[in-house]
Short mmCIF file of C-alpha atoms in Angstrom, two decimals:
data_model
loop_
_atom_site.label_atom_id
_atom_site.label_comp_id
_atom_site.label_asym_id
_atom_site.label_seq_id
_atom_site.Cartn_x
_atom_site.Cartn_y
_atom_site.Cartn_z
CA MET H 1 87.09 91.06 107.54
CA LYS H 2 86.90 94.07 109.04
CA SER H 3 89.59 96.40 109.24
CA ASN H 4 91.48 96.44 111.87
CA LEU H 5 93.53 99.63 113.59
CA SER H 6 97.17 99.86 112.65
CA SER H 7 99.55 98.25 115.29
CA PRO H 8 101.16 101.07 118.32
CA PHE H 9 104.20 99.57 116.72
CA LYS H 10 103.75 100.23 112.39
CA PRO H 11 106.77 102.08 111.39
CA LYS H 12 106.52 105.32 110.04
CA SER H 13 108.05 104.12 107.16
CA VAL H 14 109.11 100.90 105.04
CA LYS H 15 111.88 100.30 103.81
CA ASP H 16 112.33 99.08 100.04
CA TYR H 17 114.78 97.49 97.29
CA LYS H 18 114.04 97.00 93.64
CA PRO H 19 116.41 93.57 93.22
CA GLN H 20 118.49 92.78 90.51
CA ASP H 21 118.05 89.45 89.43
CA LEU H 22 114.17 88.77 89.50
CA THR H 23 111.25 90.51 88.84
CA ILE H 24 107.83 91.24 91.10
CA TYR H 25 104.66 91.32 90.10
CA THR H 26 101.46 91.86 92.01
CA LEU H 27 98.16 91.76 91.11
CA ARG H 28 94.56 91.30 91.77
CA ALA H 29 92.96 87.90 92.07
CA GLY H 30 90.18 88.17 93.74
CA PHE H 31 90.35 86.24 96.62
CA LYS H 32 90.09 89.41 98.97
CA LYS H 33 87.35 91.48 99.18
CA LYS H 34 89.95 94.85 98.19
CA GLY H 35 93.82 94.96 97.19
CA LYS H 36 96.42 93.04 95.42
CA ASP H 37 96.72 89.44 96.96
CA LEU H 38 98.36 87.68 94.16
CA LEU H 39 102.22 87.56 94.41
CA ILE H 40 104.31 86.44 91.67
CA ILE H 41 108.70 86.24 91.34
CA VAL H 42 110.45 85.74 88.72
CA PHE H 43 113.91 84.68 88.90
CA ASP H 44 115.96 85.74 85.99
CA LYS H 45 117.14 81.83 86.05
CA ALA H 46 116.28 79.20 88.28
CA VAL H 47 118.24 79.96 91.60
CA PRO H 48 119.09 77.48 94.52
CA VAL H 49 116.56 78.05 97.86
CA ALA H 50 116.16 76.63 101.26
CA ASN H 51 112.96 75.68 103.36
CA ALA H 52 111.74 75.72 106.46
CA TYR H 53 107.54 74.94 107.08
CA SER H 54 105.31 74.25 109.11
CA GLN H 55 106.03 71.38 111.66
CA THR H 56 101.82 70.95 112.40
CA SER H 57 100.12 67.67 111.55
CA MET H 58 98.23 69.06 109.17
CA PRO H 59 99.97 71.47 106.51
CA SER H 60 98.79 73.34 103.70
CA ALA H 61 97.94 71.78 99.93
CA PRO H 62 101.13 74.48 99.15
CA ILE H 63 103.23 73.28 101.58
CA ILE H 64 102.79 69.00 100.86
CA TRP H 65 103.17 69.90 96.74
CA ASP H 66 106.16 72.05 97.70
CA LYS H 67 108.00 69.02 99.68
CA LYS H 68 106.91 66.54 96.76
CA ASN H 69 107.83 68.55 93.91
CA ASN H 70 110.57 71.06 94.07
CA ASN H 71 114.09 70.34 93.36
CA SER H 72 115.49 73.22 95.53
CA PHE H 73 115.84 75.92 92.94
CA CYS H 74 113.70 78.06 92.25
CA LYS H 75 112.57 79.88 88.96
CA VAL H 76 108.98 81.33 89.93
CA LEU H 77 107.32 82.16 93.28
CA ILE H 78 103.48 82.15 93.58
CA VAL H 79 101.78 82.83 96.89
CA ASN H 80 98.46 83.97 97.39
CA SER H 81 96.88 85.87 100.44
CA GLY H 82 93.67 85.06 101.51
CA ASN H 83 92.63 81.88 100.45
CA ALA H 84 94.93 79.37 102.59
CA ASN H 85 93.90 76.62 100.70
CA ALA H 86 94.67 73.99 103.87
CA HIS H 87 92.17 71.21 104.35
CA THR H 88 91.02 71.07 100.74
CA GLY H 89 92.51 67.27 100.18
CA ILE H 90 93.43 66.07 96.89
CA ARG H 91 91.18 68.82 95.22
CA GLY H 92 93.46 71.72 96.20
CA ILE H 93 96.68 69.49 95.60
CA ASN H 94 94.75 69.83 91.75
CA GLN H 95 94.56 73.35 92.02
CA ILE H 96 97.89 73.88 91.94
CA GLU H 97 98.61 71.50 89.69
CA LYS H 98 96.32 73.17 87.31
CA TYR H 99 98.20 76.65 87.48
CA THR H 100 101.48 75.46 87.59
CA LYS H 101 101.16 73.77 84.77
CA VAL H 102 100.52 77.50 83.14
CA ALA H 103 103.24 78.84 84.69
CA SER H 104 105.99 76.55 83.76
CA LYS H 105 104.94 77.19 80.18
CA ILE H 106 104.80 81.14 80.32
CA PHE H 107 108.18 81.05 82.58
CA GLN H 108 109.59 78.38 80.32
CA CYS H 109 110.61 76.52 83.46
CA LYS H 110 109.81 72.67 84.76
CA LYS H 111 107.52 72.41 87.73
CA SER H 112 109.76 71.14 89.72
CA GLU H 113 111.33 74.98 89.92
CA ILE H 114 108.10 76.54 91.29
CA LEU H 115 107.11 77.31 94.60
CA VAL H 116 104.01 78.17 95.83
CA SER H 117 102.39 79.54 99.10
CA SER H 118 99.18 80.40 100.63
CA THR H 119 97.62 82.11 103.06
CA GLY H 120 94.07 83.01 104.44
CA VAL H 121 91.09 81.26 105.73
CA ILE H 122 91.83 77.85 106.21
CA GLY H 123 89.31 75.42 104.26
CA GLU H 124 87.44 77.04 101.72
CA GLU H 125 88.48 75.62 98.24
CA LEU H 126 91.26 77.94 95.93
CA ASP H 127 90.12 78.32 92.74
CA SER H 128 93.29 78.26 90.30
CA ALA H 129 91.04 79.99 87.29
CA LYS H 130 91.72 83.45 89.18
CA ILE H 131 95.51 82.73 89.08
CA ILE H 132 95.54 81.57 85.59
CA LYS H 133 93.67 84.87 84.94
CA LYS H 134 96.21 86.84 85.85
CA LEU H 135 99.38 84.26 85.00
CA ASN H 136 98.14 85.15 81.08
CA CYS H 137 97.70 88.91 81.57
CA ILE H 138 100.65 89.61 83.43
CA SER H 139 102.03 93.13 82.12
CA LYS H 140 105.51 95.67 82.38
CA ASN H 141 102.59 97.48 84.58
CA SER H 142 103.33 94.87 87.54
CA LEU H 143 106.31 95.26 87.57
CA LYS H 144 106.79 96.08 91.36
CA SER H 145 109.13 96.50 94.45
CA VAL H 146 109.95 94.41 97.81
CA LYS H 147 107.88 96.39 99.98
CA ASP H 148 104.98 96.29 97.11
CA ALA H 149 105.57 92.09 97.62
CA ALA H 150 105.20 92.48 101.10
CA LYS H 151 101.98 94.06 101.50
CA ALA H 152 100.26 91.74 98.79
CA ILE H 153 100.52 88.89 101.27
CA MET H 154 98.65 90.56 104.19
CA THR H 155 96.14 89.34 105.33
CA THR H 156 94.50 90.90 109.10
CA ASP H 157 98.86 92.36 109.11
CA THR H 158 98.22 96.29 109.44
CA PHE H 159 100.96 97.22 107.95
CA SER H 160 104.15 95.56 105.62
CA LYS H 161 107.64 93.94 106.98
CA VAL H 162 110.47 94.32 104.93
CA GLU H 163 113.85 94.50 106.43
CA VAL H 164 117.31 95.33 104.44
CA VAL H 165 120.85 95.26 104.86
CA LYS H 166 124.13 96.41 102.60
CA PHE H 167 127.16 95.46 103.42
CA ARG H 168 130.40 95.70 101.85
CA TYR H 169 133.00 92.73 100.90
CA LYS H 170 136.59 93.34 99.63
CA SER H 171 134.94 96.70 97.69
CA LYS H 172 131.83 95.00 96.34
CA GLN H 173 128.65 95.57 97.78
CA ILE H 174 126.13 92.64 98.96
CA ILE H 175 122.65 93.15 99.24
CA ILE H 176 120.48 90.52 101.62
CA TYR H 177 116.85 91.45 101.90
CA GLY H 178 114.02 89.94 103.05
CA PHE H 179 109.83 90.93 103.43
CA ALA H 180 107.61 88.50 105.50
CA LYS H 181 103.91 88.40 106.32
CA GLY H 182 102.15 87.40 109.85
CA SER H 183 99.78 88.65 112.29
CA GLY H 184 97.46 85.71 114.27
CA MET H 185 98.20 82.05 114.57
CA ILE H 186 101.59 83.18 115.27
CA ALA H 187 103.46 80.30 117.86
CA PRO H 188 106.95 77.89 117.62
CA ASN H 189 107.85 76.60 114.71
CA MET H 190 106.61 79.09 113.17
CA GLY H 191 103.39 80.01 112.84
CA THR H 192 101.15 81.68 110.21
CA MET H 193 103.89 83.72 108.88
CA LEU H 194 105.18 83.39 105.55
CA ALA H 195 108.87 84.87 104.76
CA TYR H 196 111.28 85.28 101.83
CA ILE H 197 114.83 86.67 102.19
CA PHE H 198 117.09 86.76 99.23
CA ILE H 199 120.72 87.26 99.33
CA GLU H 200 122.93 88.49 96.24
CA ALA H 201 125.65 86.45 96.89
CA PRO H 202 126.45 83.10 94.69
CA LEU H 203 125.76 80.44 97.63
CA LYS H 204 125.54 76.89 97.35
CA LYS H 205 121.61 75.21 98.72
CA LYS H 206 123.98 73.10 101.43
CA ASP H 207 125.38 76.59 102.26
CA LEU H 208 121.10 78.36 102.29
CA LYS H 209 120.24 75.13 104.40
CA ASN H 210 122.69 75.39 107.56
CA MET H 211 122.33 79.48 107.83
CA LEU H 212 118.21 78.72 108.20
CA MET H 213 118.49 75.78 109.91
CA LYS H 214 121.01 77.88 112.28
CA HIS H 215 118.65 80.63 112.79
CA ILE H 216 115.30 79.74 112.55
CA ASP H 217 115.23 78.95 116.81
CA SER H 218 116.55 82.04 118.33
CA THR H 219 114.39 83.78 114.98
CA PHE H 220 110.68 82.76 113.52
CA ASN H 221 110.62 80.14 116.53
CA SER H 222 111.09 82.62 118.81
CA ILE H 223 107.74 84.34 118.46
CA SER H 224 104.25 83.98 119.89
CA VAL H 225 101.27 85.98 119.71
CA ASP H 226 98.11 83.03 120.19
CA GLY H 227 99.77 80.22 120.40
CA ASP H 228 98.18 78.31 117.81
CA THR H 229 100.99 76.62 114.91
CA SER H 230 99.30 77.06 111.25
CA THR H 231 99.12 74.70 108.53
CA SER H 232 100.62 77.71 106.03
CA ASP H 233 104.00 78.83 107.79
CA THR H 234 106.63 78.84 105.11
CA ILE H 235 110.32 80.45 105.04
CA MET H 236 112.08 80.58 102.02
CA LEU H 237 116.32 81.73 101.61
CA PHE H 238 117.29 82.16 98.18
CA SER H 239 121.23 82.90 96.73
CA THR H 240 120.14 85.60 93.43
CA GLY H 241 123.90 86.27 92.91
CA LEU H 242 124.10 85.67 89.45
CA LYS H 243 125.08 89.71 88.74
CA ASN H 244 127.86 88.84 91.68
CA PRO H 245 129.87 86.56 89.82
CA LYS H 246 133.40 87.91 91.10
CA ILE H 247 131.95 87.53 94.63
CA ILE H 248 134.33 84.52 95.63
CA MET H 249 132.61 82.41 98.17
CA ASN H 250 135.19 81.61 101.43
CA ASN H 251 134.03 80.87 104.81
CA ASN H 252 134.65 84.51 106.11
CA LEU H 253 132.10 85.92 103.57
CA LEU H 254 129.94 83.12 104.47
CA ASN H 255 130.12 83.81 108.57
CA LYS H 256 128.94 87.53 107.56
CA ILE H 257 126.62 86.87 105.54
CA SER H 258 125.13 83.77 107.89
CA ALA H 259 125.63 87.28 110.68
CA ARG H 260 123.57 89.73 107.92
CA VAL H 261 121.09 86.58 107.27
CA ASN H 262 120.10 86.36 111.52
CA ASP H 263 119.59 90.28 111.46
CA ILE H 264 117.07 90.13 108.97
CA MET H 265 115.09 86.58 110.27
CA LEU H 266 115.04 88.76 113.86
CA SER H 267 113.88 92.23 112.32
CA LEU H 268 111.08 90.00 110.53
CA SER H 269 110.12 88.08 113.01
CA LYS H 270 109.94 90.65 115.83
CA GLN H 271 108.04 92.78 113.47
CA ILE H 272 105.55 90.07 113.18
CA VAL H 273 105.03 89.67 116.75
CA SER H 274 104.55 93.46 116.78
CA ASP H 275 101.65 93.54 114.58
CA GLY H 276 100.19 91.11 116.38
CA GLU H 277 96.71 90.81 116.15
CA GLY H 278 95.48 93.35 118.81
CA ILE H 279 98.48 94.41 119.99
CA SER H 280 99.20 97.22 122.69
CA LYS H 281 102.19 95.77 124.07
CA LEU H 282 105.45 94.02 122.73
CA ILE H 283 106.33 91.49 125.88
CA GLU H 284 110.15 90.33 126.21
CA VAL H 285 110.31 87.20 127.69
CA THR H 286 114.30 85.82 129.24
CA VAL H 287 114.86 82.82 130.55
CA SER H 288 118.08 82.36 132.11
CA ASN H 289 120.19 80.25 133.97
CA ALA H 290 117.92 77.26 133.15
CA LYS H 291 119.36 73.10 133.69
CA ASN H 292 118.88 72.78 129.40
CA LYS H 293 118.19 74.58 126.30
CA THR H 294 114.92 72.70 126.66
CA GLN H 295 113.77 73.96 130.06
CA ALA H 296 114.69 77.22 129.25
CA SER H 297 112.50 76.81 126.25
CA ASN H 298 109.86 75.34 128.06
CA VAL H 299 109.60 78.25 130.78
CA ALA H 300 109.99 81.40 128.38
CA PHE H 301 106.74 80.57 126.16
CA SER H 302 104.70 79.52 128.82
CA ILE H 303 104.91 82.68 130.15
CA ALA H 304 105.39 83.89 127.28
CA GLU H 305 101.77 82.33 126.24
CA SER H 306 99.84 82.67 129.26
CA THR H 307 96.94 84.37 128.86
CA LEU H 308 96.42 85.51 132.29
CA VAL H 309 100.21 87.08 131.61
CA LYS H 310 99.20 88.72 128.26
CA THR H 311 96.49 90.38 129.90
CA ALA H 312 97.82 91.58 132.76
CA ILE H 313 100.47 93.24 131.12
CA ALA H 314 98.16 94.93 128.88
CA GLY H 315 96.22 96.18 131.68
CA GLU H 316 99.33 97.28 132.91
CA ASP H 317 99.33 95.09 135.93
CA ALA H 318 102.80 93.99 137.27
CA ASN H 319 100.94 91.02 138.05
CA TRP H 320 103.66 88.86 138.79
CA GLY H 321 101.84 85.99 140.71
CA ARG H 322 100.86 85.05 137.19
CA VAL H 323 104.84 84.63 136.01
CA VAL H 324 105.09 82.28 139.08
CA MET H 325 101.94 80.40 137.54
CA ALA H 326 103.87 79.74 133.95
CA ILE H 327 107.01 78.86 135.63
CA GLY H 328 105.43 76.08 137.64
CA LYS H 329 102.95 74.71 135.12
CA ALA H 330 106.44 74.08 132.76
CA ASP H 331 108.36 72.19 134.37
CA LYS H 332 108.22 70.29 137.70
CA HIS H 333 112.08 70.51 137.96
CA ILE H 334 112.49 73.96 139.16
CA ASP H 335 113.21 75.09 142.68
CA GLN H 336 110.76 78.13 143.54
CA ASP H 337 113.60 78.93 146.25
CA LYS H 338 116.53 79.83 143.73
CA ILE H 339 114.17 82.05 141.08
CA ILE H 340 114.53 86.18 140.98
CA ILE H 341 112.01 87.47 138.92
CA LYS H 342 111.90 90.23 137.13
CA PHE H 343 109.33 93.36 135.42
CA GLY H 344 112.45 95.27 133.34
CA ASN H 345 115.12 96.35 136.15
CA SER H 346 112.51 95.94 139.16
CA VAL H 347 113.11 92.64 141.18
CA VAL H 348 109.33 91.81 141.84
CA ALA H 349 109.73 87.83 143.65
CA LYS H 350 112.99 86.26 144.90
CA LYS H 351 113.73 83.40 146.94
CA GLY H 352 110.23 81.90 147.09
CA ALA H 353 108.62 85.05 148.02
CA ARG H 354 107.29 88.59 147.17
CA TYR H 355 110.64 90.84 146.91
CA GLN H 356 110.35 92.81 149.61
CA LYS H 357 111.73 95.79 148.46
CA ILE H 358 109.72 96.69 145.46
CA ASP H 359 109.42 99.91 144.28
CA LEU H 360 105.65 100.44 142.91
CA ARG H 361 105.39 103.35 141.63
CA LYS H 362 108.97 103.16 139.52
CA LEU H 363 107.05 99.71 138.67
CA ASN H 364 103.46 101.09 137.89
CA HIS H 365 105.76 103.44 135.39
CA TYR H 366 107.16 101.13 134.01
CA MET H 367 104.26 99.04 132.56
CA LYS H 368 103.01 101.50 130.94
CA ASN H 369 106.14 100.79 128.70
CA LYS H 370 105.08 99.45 125.14
CA ILE H 371 107.51 97.12 125.92
CA VAL H 372 107.51 95.31 129.06
CA LYS H 373 110.37 92.75 129.53
CA ILE H 374 110.10 89.94 131.61
CA ASN H 375 113.42 88.38 133.45
CA VAL H 376 113.21 84.92 134.73
CA ASN H 377 116.66 83.30 136.99
CA LEU H 378 116.12 80.39 137.49
CA GLY H 379 119.33 79.85 139.01
CA ILE H 380 120.22 75.68 138.39
CA GLY H 381 121.68 75.93 134.94
CA LYS H 382 123.32 78.30 132.24
CA TYR H 383 120.99 78.46 129.68
CA THR H 384 119.07 81.04 128.09
CA LYS H 385 116.00 81.57 126.07
CA ARG H 386 114.46 84.76 124.85
CA VAL H 387 111.36 84.89 123.39
CA TRP H 388 108.85 87.83 122.14
CA SER H 389 105.02 88.04 122.22
CA SER H 390 101.80 90.28 122.71
CA ASP H 391 99.70 91.31 124.93
CA LEU H 392 95.84 90.33 124.43
CA THR H 393 93.22 92.72 124.40
CA HIS H 394 89.70 92.95 123.72
CA ARG H 395 90.71 94.42 120.21
CA TYR H 396 92.07 90.50 119.30
CA ILE H 397 88.70 89.07 119.97
CA ASN H 398 87.26 91.07 117.32
CA ILE H 399 89.80 91.35 115.36
CA ASN H 400 88.90 87.20 115.21
CA ALA H 401 85.66 87.00 115.55
CA ASP H 402 85.20 89.13 112.40
CA TYR H 403 87.52 87.34 110.44
CA ARG H 404 85.35 85.52 107.75
CA SER H 405 82.72 88.38 107.79
#
C-alpha cells in the first residue's frame, strides 16, 4: 500500500487523553508493512458495553465472533489493522479462538469478556500467531494514550481521529472520549469504520444501548465516501466509571451524557469523512421539507453518493443539473416544480427551472471553498436529513488502485 498525501482537513494537532480505568497497549505485529498495527485495551475490570455492527450480509469473522461470544461486558478489547479477517470462513473464526484463548489466560478473564475487531485487506487469512506473540510480551513500555490507540488502527487514514469532552456535574468532572478510523469503503449503516467511545461514569448496559441507537442514525449512518458498505464496521460504547463511584446517575445526568456522546459521535464521523480517500472538498447535503424520513434520507444520499455530483464538486463546477438527476432517481413521488436547490446561499434552481437571478461570480467563488453545502428543499413535507460526503478525485483512484501493492 503506497503512502497517500494528507487530507486538507488534517488537524494541526490531535486531542489526547490518558484514561483512568483502563490500560492501552499499541504494538507492531506485522500485519502492515510499517508502524503499529495492534491495539490492546485492558479494563481494570469488566465494564458494560453496547455495540453496533455492519449491516452487510457478509460480515467479517470478528463481527461474527463478537455477536456469538460477548456477554455485553468487556475486560479486553483487541483490534488489529492491515488484515480485515473477512471472507476467511471458519479458519478466520478459528484464528480468533486461538488468540482470545491466550488473552483470557493472560488477563484472567472469560472469553465472553473479550471483544475483537479487524480492519484492512479482505480475503487474506489472519495469522493468530502474530497477535499471540505480542500478547505474550506485553510490557509497561507499551503503555500508550488515546491518540496512540487511534494511530494503531489506521489503514489508509491520513490522520488520527480523536475526540475528548469534559464537563462538570455537581462538582464532579465527567470525561467522555473516543477514537475512530476510516477513510474509504464508507457508506450508510457505517462503512469501513471502527469507533470506540468511553464514558467515565457508571452507566447500565441498557442506557448505553439506548444512547448508541439514538444517535447513530444522525452521525455514523449519515456519512459516505464512496457508497461501499464494509464487512468490518464497528462502533462500541463503554462505561468505565469505576473511579467515579460517587456519581449518582439520574435522568438529568443521563441526558447531559447523551448529548456529549452525540457530540463525540458526530465529531468522529465528520473526521472520518473529512479524511475520505483522495478528498479535496467536504460536501454537506441537507434535504428539507421531505414527505417522510425515508424520502429525505434517500434523496440526501442519492446526491451525496452521485459520482457525477462528487466529480463536479472536485472540479469546482456548480453543476446543479447533476443534483436534479440525483433527486429524480431517488424518489418517484417528488414534484419538481416545488423544489429549490441551493449551493451555499445561492439559489440555482427553483420552480422546475434554472433560477434566473443567479450571481455567477458569487457562485463560482463559493465553489472554491473546502466545504461545499448543497441544500435541497423538496417543498412537500416537514422532514429533514443532513449527510456528509467527500468529492471524488484522481487521487481516490490512485489510492485504491495501489491498495494491495
